[in-house]
Coordinates of C-alpha atoms in Angstrom, one line a residue:
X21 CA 0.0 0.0 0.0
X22 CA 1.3 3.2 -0.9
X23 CA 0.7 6.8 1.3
X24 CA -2.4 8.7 0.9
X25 CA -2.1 11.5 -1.4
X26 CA -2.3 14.5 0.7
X27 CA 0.3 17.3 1.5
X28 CA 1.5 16.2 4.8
X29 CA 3.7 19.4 4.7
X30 CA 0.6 22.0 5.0
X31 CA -1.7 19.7 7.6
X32 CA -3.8 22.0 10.2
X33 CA -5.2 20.4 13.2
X34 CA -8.5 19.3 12.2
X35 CA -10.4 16.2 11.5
X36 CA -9.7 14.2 8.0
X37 CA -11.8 11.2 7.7
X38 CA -9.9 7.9 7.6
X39 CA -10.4 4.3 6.4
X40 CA -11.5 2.6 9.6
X41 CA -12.6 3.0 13.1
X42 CA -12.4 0.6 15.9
X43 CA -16.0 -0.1 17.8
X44 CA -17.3 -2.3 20.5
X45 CA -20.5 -2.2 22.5
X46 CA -21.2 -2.8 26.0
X47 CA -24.7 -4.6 26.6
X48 CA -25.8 -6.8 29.0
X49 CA -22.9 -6.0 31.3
X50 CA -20.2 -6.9 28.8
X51 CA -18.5 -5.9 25.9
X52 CA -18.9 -7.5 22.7
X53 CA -15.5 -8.6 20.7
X54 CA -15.7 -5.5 18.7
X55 CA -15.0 -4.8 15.2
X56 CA -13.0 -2.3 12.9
X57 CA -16.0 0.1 10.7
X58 CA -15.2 2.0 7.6
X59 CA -18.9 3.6 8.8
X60 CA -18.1 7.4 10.2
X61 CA -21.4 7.6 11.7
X62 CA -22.8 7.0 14.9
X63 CA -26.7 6.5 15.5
X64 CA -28.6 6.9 18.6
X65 CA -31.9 7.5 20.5
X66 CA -32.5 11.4 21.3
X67 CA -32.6 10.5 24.4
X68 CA -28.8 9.0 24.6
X69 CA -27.7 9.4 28.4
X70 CA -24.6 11.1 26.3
X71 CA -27.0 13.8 25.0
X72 CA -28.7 14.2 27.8
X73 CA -26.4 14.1 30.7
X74 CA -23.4 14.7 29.0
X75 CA -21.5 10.8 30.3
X76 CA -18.9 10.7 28.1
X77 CA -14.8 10.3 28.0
X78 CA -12.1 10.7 26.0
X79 CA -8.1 10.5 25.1
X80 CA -6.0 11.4 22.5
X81 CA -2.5 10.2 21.3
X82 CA -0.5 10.2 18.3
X83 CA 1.3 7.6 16.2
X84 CA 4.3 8.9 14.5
X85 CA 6.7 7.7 12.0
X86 CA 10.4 7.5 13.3
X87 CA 13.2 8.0 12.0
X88 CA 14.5 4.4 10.9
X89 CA 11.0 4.0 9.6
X90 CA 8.9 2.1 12.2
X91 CA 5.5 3.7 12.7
X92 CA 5.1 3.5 16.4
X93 CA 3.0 5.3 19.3
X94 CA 3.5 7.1 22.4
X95 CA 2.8 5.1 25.8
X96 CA -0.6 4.0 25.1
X97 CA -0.6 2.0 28.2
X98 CA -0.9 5.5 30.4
X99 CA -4.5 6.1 28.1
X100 CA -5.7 3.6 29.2
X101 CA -5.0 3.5 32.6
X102 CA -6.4 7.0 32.7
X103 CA -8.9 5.8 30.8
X104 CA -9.7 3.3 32.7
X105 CA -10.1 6.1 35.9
X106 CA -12.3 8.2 34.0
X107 CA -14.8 5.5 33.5
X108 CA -15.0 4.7 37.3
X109 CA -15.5 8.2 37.9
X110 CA -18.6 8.7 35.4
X111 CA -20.1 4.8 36.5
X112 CA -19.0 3.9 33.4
X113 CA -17.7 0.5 32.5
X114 CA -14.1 0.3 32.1
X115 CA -12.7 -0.9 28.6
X116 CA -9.8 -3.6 29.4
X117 CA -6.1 -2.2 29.4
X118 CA -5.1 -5.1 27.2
X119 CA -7.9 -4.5 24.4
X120 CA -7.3 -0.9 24.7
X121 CA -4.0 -1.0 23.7
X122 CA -4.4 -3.9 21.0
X123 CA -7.6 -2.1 19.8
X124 CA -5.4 0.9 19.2
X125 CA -2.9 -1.0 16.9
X126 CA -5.3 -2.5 14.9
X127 CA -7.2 1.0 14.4
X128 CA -3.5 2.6 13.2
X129 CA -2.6 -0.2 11.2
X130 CA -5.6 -0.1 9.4
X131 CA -5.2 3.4 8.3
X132 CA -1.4 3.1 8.5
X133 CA -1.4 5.0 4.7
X134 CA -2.4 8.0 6.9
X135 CA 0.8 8.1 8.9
X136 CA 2.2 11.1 8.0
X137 CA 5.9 10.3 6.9
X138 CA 9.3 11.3 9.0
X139 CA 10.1 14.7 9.1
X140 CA 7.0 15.9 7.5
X141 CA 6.2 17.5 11.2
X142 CA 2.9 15.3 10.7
X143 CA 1.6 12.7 13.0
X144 CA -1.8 10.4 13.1
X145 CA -3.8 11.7 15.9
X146 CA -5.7 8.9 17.5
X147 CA -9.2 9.6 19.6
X148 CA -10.6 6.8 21.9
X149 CA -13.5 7.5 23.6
X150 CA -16.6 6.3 25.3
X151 CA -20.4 7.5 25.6
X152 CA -23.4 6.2 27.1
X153 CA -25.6 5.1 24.1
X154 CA -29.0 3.9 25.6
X155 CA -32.2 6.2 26.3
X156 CA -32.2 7.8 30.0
X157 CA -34.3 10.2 30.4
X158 CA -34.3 10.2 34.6
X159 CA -30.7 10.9 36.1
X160 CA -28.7 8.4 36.2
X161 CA -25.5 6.0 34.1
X162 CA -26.6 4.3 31.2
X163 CA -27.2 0.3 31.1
X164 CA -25.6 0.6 27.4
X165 CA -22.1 2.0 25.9
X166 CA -20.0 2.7 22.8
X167 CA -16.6 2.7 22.9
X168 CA -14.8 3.6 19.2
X169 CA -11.0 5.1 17.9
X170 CA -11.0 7.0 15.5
X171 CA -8.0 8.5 13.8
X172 CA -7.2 11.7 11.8
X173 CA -3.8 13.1 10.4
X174 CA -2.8 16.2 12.0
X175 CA 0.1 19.0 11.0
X176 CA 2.5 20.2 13.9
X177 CA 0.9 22.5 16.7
X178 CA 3.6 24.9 16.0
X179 CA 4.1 26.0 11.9
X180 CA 7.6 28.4 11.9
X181 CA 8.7 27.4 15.5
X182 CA 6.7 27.4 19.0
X183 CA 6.8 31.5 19.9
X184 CA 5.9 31.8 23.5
X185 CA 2.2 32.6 24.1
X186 CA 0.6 35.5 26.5
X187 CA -1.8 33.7 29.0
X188 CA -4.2 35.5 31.7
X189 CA -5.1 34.3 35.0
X190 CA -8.7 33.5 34.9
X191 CA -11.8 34.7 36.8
X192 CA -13.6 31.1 35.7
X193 CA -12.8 28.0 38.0
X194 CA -12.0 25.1 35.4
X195 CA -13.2 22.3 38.1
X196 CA -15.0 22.3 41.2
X197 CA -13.5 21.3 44.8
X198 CA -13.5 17.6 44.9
X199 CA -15.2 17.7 41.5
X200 CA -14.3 15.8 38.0
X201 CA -10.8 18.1 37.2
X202 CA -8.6 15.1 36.8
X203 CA -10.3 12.9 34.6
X204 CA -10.9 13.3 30.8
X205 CA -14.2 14.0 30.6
X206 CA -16.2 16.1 28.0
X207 CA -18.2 18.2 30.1
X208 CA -14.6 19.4 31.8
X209 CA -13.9 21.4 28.3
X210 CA -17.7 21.9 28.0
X211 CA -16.8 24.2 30.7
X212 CA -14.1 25.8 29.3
X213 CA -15.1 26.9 26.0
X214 CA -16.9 30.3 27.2
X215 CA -13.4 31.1 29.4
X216 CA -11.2 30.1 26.8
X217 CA -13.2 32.3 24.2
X218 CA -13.6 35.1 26.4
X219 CA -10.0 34.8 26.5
X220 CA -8.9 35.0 23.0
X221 CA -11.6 38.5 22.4
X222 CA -9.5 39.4 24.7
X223 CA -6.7 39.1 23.6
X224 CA -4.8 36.1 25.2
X225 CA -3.9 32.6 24.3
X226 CA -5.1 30.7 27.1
X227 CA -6.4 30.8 30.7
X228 CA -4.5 30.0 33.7
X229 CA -6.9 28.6 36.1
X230 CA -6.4 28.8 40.0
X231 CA -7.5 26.0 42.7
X232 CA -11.3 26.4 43.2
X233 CA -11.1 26.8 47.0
X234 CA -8.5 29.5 47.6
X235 CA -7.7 30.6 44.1
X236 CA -4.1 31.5 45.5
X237 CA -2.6 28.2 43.1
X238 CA -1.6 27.7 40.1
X239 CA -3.7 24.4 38.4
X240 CA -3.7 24.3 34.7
X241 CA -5.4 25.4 32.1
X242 CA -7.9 25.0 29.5
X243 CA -6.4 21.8 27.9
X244 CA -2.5 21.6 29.0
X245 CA -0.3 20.7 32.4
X246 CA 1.9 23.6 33.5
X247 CA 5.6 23.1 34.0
X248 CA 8.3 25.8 35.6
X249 CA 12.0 26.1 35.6
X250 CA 13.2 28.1 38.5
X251 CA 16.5 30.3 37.8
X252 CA 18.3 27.6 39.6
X253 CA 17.3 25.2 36.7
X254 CA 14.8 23.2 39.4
X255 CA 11.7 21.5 37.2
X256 CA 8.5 22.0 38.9
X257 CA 4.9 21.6 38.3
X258 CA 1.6 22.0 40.3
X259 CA 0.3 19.2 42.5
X260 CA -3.3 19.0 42.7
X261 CA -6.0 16.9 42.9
X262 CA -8.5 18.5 40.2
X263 CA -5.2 18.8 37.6
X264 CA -5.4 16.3 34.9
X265 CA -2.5 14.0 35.0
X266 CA -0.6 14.9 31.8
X267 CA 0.9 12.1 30.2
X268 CA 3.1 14.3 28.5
X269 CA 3.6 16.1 31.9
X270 CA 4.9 13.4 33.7
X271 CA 7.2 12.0 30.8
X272 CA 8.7 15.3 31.2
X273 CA 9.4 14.7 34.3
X274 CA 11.5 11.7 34.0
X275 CA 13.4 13.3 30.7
X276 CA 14.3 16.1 33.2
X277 CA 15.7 14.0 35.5
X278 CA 16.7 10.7 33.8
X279 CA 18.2 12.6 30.8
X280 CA 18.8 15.6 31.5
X281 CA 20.2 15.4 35.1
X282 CA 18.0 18.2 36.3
X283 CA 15.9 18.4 39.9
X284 CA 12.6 17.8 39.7
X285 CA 9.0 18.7 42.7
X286 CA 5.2 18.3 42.2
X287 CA 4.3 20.5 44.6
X288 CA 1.4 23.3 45.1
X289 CA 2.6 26.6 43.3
X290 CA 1.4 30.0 44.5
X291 CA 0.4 32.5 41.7
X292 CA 2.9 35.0 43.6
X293 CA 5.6 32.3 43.2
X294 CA 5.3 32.9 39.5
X295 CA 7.4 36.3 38.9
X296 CA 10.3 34.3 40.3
X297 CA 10.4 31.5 38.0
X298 CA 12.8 31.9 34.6
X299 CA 10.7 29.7 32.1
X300 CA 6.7 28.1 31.6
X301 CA 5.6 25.7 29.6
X302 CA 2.4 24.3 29.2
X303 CA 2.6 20.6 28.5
X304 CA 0.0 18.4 26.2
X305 CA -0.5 15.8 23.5
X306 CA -0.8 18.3 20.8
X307 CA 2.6 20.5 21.3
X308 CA 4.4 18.6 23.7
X309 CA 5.6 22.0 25.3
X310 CA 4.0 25.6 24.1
X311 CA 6.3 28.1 25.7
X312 CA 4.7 30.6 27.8
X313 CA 6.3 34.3 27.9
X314 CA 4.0 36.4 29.4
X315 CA 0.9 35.9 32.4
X316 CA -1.3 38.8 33.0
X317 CA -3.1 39.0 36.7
X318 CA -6.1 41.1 36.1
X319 CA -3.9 44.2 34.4
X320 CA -0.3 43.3 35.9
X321 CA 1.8 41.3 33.3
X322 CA 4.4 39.1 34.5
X323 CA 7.0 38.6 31.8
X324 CA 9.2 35.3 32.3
X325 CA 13.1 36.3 31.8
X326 CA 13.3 33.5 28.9
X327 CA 11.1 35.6 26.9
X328 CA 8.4 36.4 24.0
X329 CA 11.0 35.7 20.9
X330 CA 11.8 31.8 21.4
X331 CA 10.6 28.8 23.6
X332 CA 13.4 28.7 27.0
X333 CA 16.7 27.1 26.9
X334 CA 15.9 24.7 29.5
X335 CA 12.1 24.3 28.3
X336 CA 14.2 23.6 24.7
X337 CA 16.2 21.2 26.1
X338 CA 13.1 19.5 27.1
X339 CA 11.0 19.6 24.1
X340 CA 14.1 18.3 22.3
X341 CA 14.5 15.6 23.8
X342 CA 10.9 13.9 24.7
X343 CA 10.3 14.6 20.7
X344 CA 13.7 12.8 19.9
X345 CA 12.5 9.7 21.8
X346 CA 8.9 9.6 19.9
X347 CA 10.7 9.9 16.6
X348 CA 13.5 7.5 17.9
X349 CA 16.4 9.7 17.6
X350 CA 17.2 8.8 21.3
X351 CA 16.6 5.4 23.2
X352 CA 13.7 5.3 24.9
X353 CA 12.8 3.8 28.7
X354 CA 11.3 0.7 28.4
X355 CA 7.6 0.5 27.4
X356 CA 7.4 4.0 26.5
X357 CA 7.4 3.0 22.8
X358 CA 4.8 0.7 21.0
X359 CA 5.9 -0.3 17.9
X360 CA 3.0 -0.4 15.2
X361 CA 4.6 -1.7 12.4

């Protein structure tokens, strides 16, 4: 089989429809085998428990093509784990690690003519996800679910080089106290959308949302983990228990000290703490790092030292070197690397 014919070079980030789509059902407390579909659409009651009370999950990773020409993905054993905590959370049932994973490969190898090529800057953005399919029209989880994986070639976040971005600290809360804030739910970024564009009429790339309770810490934002380099070249990032837990976040963490020999704390951050720090990054599946140069608190900007021209040296360093290990420039830990074909 040869490549699709599109120009891999000029991809946005949107949806392409491709070849197939993984799908199982879960009826009668169990899910069926399930099956790969080259059908794109999904039909349901109009009284769905997903339409009506919103019970649905998500995750999203990538497969890339490295450079010695394996198509591989990026630890899709975390997905699932987190995947698999979502679904608790929402009385959902949980969808096997083990089929998971093996339900990803087949869905990547069966559009593997999508795989955007090495050094095209393009990857193969995979979605899993999980809704309550069955009528439910009082409150409560649905007796019936889809899950499906669907996957869609994407361009690079960043076209002409990640420039650092201006956030603002945010007068919306992004999760309530002892809420749904670290799982991957939808209604999470149902929440967000009015913040996030209030946010760009105004003027600013993201939001920077603060703990619910005392809205004196730093949490995360819309969509993205935050990480900080101190000026004494210390790596730390928020501990919470509403922040999503990044898997591109925490496999920072271990390049930063594994690789890179560099101290590393989850901790709680202050907002004050912030005009102390040298670099910020905000960490995700789509970008890896977007560098952050400027955070505005209601009127007073706080400028980071490394900068609005080009992403840190440190945060550098640390984009360089998670991205060389998914394209296989540099060895990888073990397990961090499923090979696809």
């Amino acid at each position: 089989m040869a490549k699709k014919d599109i120009d891999w070079s000029n991809l946005g980030f949107s949806y392409i429809k491709t070849d197939k789509r993984y799908v199982s059902n879960f009826k009668d407390g169990a899910w069926d085998e399930g099956t790969m579909s080259t059908d794109d659409q999904i039909t349901m009651s109009e009284c769905a428990c997903v339409l009506q009370y919103a019970q649905t999950i998500f995750e999203g990773l990538k497969a890339y093509t490295t450079e010695d020409g394996r198509v591989v993905c990026f630890r899709p054993d975390l997905n699932a784990e987190r995947m698999e905590q979502s679904a608790k959370r929402l009385e959902m049932p949980v969808f096997p690690k083990e089929r998971f994973v093996d339900a990803i490969v087949k869905t990547v190898q069966e559009n593997i003519d999508y795989v955007p090529p090495y050094g095209s800057g393009a990857t193969l953005y995979i979605r899993p996800f999980m809704f309550g399919s069955n009528a439910v029209i009082g409150v409560k989880p649905a007796d019936e679910y889809q899950f499906r994986i669907f996957t869609t070639p994407v361009g690079p976040y960043f076209k002409g080089g990640a420039k650092p971005i201006t956030i603002r600290v945010s007068d919306f809360d992004r999760a309530a106290p002892h809420g749904t804030g670290h799982i991957k739910a939808g209604l999470n970024y149902a929440m967000s959308l009015h913040a996030i564009v209030d946010a760009h009429d105004k003027g600013f790339d993201e939001n920077m949302y603060l703990d619910p309770g005392s809205r004196t810490k730093v949490e995360e934002t819309g969509g993205a983990n935050f990480l900080f380099v101190t000026k004494d070249n210390k790596i730390i990032t928020p501990k919470s228990d509403s922040i999503l837990p990044s898997i591109t976040r925490r496999s920072l963490m271990v390049v930063a000290k594994e690789y890179l020999g560099l101290e590393v704390e989850e901790r709680e951050v202050l907002l004050e703490e912030i005009k102390d720090f040298a670099e910020c990054g905000l960490c995700g599946t789509a970008a890896v790092i977007s560098p952050v140069g400027k955070i505005v608190d209601h009127g007073k900007e706080i400028c980071l030292p490394s900068g609005m021209d080009e992403m840190g040296p440190t945060t550098k360093k640390l984009y360089d070197t998670l991205t060389g290990i998914q394209m296989g420039r540099i060895d990888a830990p073990e397990g961090w690397i499923k090979v696809i074909q």
